[in-house]
Short mmCIF file of C-alpha atoms in Angstrom, two decimals:
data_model
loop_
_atom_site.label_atom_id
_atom_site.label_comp_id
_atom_site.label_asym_id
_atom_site.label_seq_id
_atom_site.Cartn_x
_atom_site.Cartn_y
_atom_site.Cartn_z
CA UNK A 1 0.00 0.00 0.00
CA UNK A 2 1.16 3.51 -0.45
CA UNK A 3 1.87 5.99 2.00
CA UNK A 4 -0.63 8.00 2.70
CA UNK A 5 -0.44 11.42 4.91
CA UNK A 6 -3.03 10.69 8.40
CA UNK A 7 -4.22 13.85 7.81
CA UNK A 8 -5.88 13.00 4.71
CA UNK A 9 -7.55 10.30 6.78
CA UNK A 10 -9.33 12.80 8.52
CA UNK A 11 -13.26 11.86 8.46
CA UNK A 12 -12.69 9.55 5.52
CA UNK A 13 -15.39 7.25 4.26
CA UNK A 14 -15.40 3.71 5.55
CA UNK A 15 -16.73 0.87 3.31
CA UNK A 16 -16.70 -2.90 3.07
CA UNK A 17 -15.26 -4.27 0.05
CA UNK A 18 -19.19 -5.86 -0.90
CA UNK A 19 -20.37 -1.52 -1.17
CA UNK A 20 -21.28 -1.67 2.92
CA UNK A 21 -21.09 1.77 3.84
CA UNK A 22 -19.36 1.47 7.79
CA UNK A 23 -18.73 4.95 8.95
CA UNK A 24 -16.67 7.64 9.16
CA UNK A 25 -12.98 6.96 10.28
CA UNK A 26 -12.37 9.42 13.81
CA UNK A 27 -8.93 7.92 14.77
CA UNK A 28 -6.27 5.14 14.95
CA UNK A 29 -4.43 3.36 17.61
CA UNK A 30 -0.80 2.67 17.30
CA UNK A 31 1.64 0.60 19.18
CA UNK A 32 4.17 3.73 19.71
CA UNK A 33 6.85 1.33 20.83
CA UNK A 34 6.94 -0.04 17.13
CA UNK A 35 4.33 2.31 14.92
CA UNK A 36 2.66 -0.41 13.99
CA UNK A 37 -1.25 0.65 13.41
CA UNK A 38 -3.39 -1.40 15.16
CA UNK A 39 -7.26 -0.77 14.73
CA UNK A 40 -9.29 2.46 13.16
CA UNK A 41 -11.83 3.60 15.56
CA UNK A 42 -14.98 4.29 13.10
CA UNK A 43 -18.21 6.59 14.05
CA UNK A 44 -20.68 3.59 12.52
CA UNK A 45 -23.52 4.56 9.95
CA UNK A 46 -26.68 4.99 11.57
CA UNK A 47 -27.84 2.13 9.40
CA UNK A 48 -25.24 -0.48 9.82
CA UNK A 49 -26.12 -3.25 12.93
CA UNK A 50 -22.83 -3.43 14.59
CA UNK A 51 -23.63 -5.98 16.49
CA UNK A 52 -21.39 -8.16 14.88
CA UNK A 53 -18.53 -5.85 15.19
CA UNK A 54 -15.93 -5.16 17.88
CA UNK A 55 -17.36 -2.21 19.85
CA UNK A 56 -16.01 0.95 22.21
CA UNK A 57 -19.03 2.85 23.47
CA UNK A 58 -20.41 4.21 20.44
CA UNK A 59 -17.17 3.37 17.93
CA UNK A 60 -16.53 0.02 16.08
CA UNK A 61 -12.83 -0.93 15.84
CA UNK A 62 -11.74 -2.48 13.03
CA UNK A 63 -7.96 -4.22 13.06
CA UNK A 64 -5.97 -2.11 10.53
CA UNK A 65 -4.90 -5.59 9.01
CA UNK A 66 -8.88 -5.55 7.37
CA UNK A 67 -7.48 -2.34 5.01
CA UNK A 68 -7.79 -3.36 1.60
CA UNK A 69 -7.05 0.11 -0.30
CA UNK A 70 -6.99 3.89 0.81
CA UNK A 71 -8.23 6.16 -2.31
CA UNK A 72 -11.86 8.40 -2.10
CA UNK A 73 -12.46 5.85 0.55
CA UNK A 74 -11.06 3.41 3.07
CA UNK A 75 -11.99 -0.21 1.70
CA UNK A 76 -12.03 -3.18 4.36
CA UNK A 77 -12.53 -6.56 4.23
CA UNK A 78 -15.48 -7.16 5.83
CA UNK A 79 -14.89 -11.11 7.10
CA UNK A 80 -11.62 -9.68 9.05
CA UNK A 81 -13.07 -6.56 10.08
CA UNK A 82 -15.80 -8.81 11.99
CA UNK A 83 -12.86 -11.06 13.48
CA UNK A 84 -14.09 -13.69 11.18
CA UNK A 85 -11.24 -15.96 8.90
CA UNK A 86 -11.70 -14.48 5.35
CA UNK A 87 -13.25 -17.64 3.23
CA UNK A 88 -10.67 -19.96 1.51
CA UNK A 89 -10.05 -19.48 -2.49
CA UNK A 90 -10.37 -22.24 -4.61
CA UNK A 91 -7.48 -22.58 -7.74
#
């Protein structure tokens, strides 16, 4: 992924790579020992049921591994984002 400026983060769209609209990113936690980013903290859509999500008071947290892309929006795997194994690809 490229690097992308956390300011330009700011209130950024959050979707689920099926078109889910999640929320609105308001922040990120980071390990400071090693910078590693851990979750985003999302304000959920009023619509979404996040009752299959990890939950702070009125945030979701999604792990940071569950980024998929970074452009007009931030795209997430839904399946990790819920804590669930993403399903296996057939070849």
């Amino acid at each position: 992924m490229a690097n992308v400026f956390a300011k330009n983060l700011s209130s950024k769209q959050v979707m689920a790579t099926d078109g889910t609209e999640i929320g609105i990113l308001y922040n990120i936690v980071m390990d400071i020992r090693t910078g590693e980013l851990i979750d985003l903290i999302v304000k959920p859509d009023m619509s979404l049921d996040t009752s299959k999500y990890k939950t702070d008071e009125q945030y979701i947290l999604l792990p940071f591994e569950s980024v998929r892309a970074i452009k007009d929006y931030i795209v997430v795997d839904k399946n990790i984002a819920r804590g669930l194994n993403p399903e296996p690809v057939e070849i």
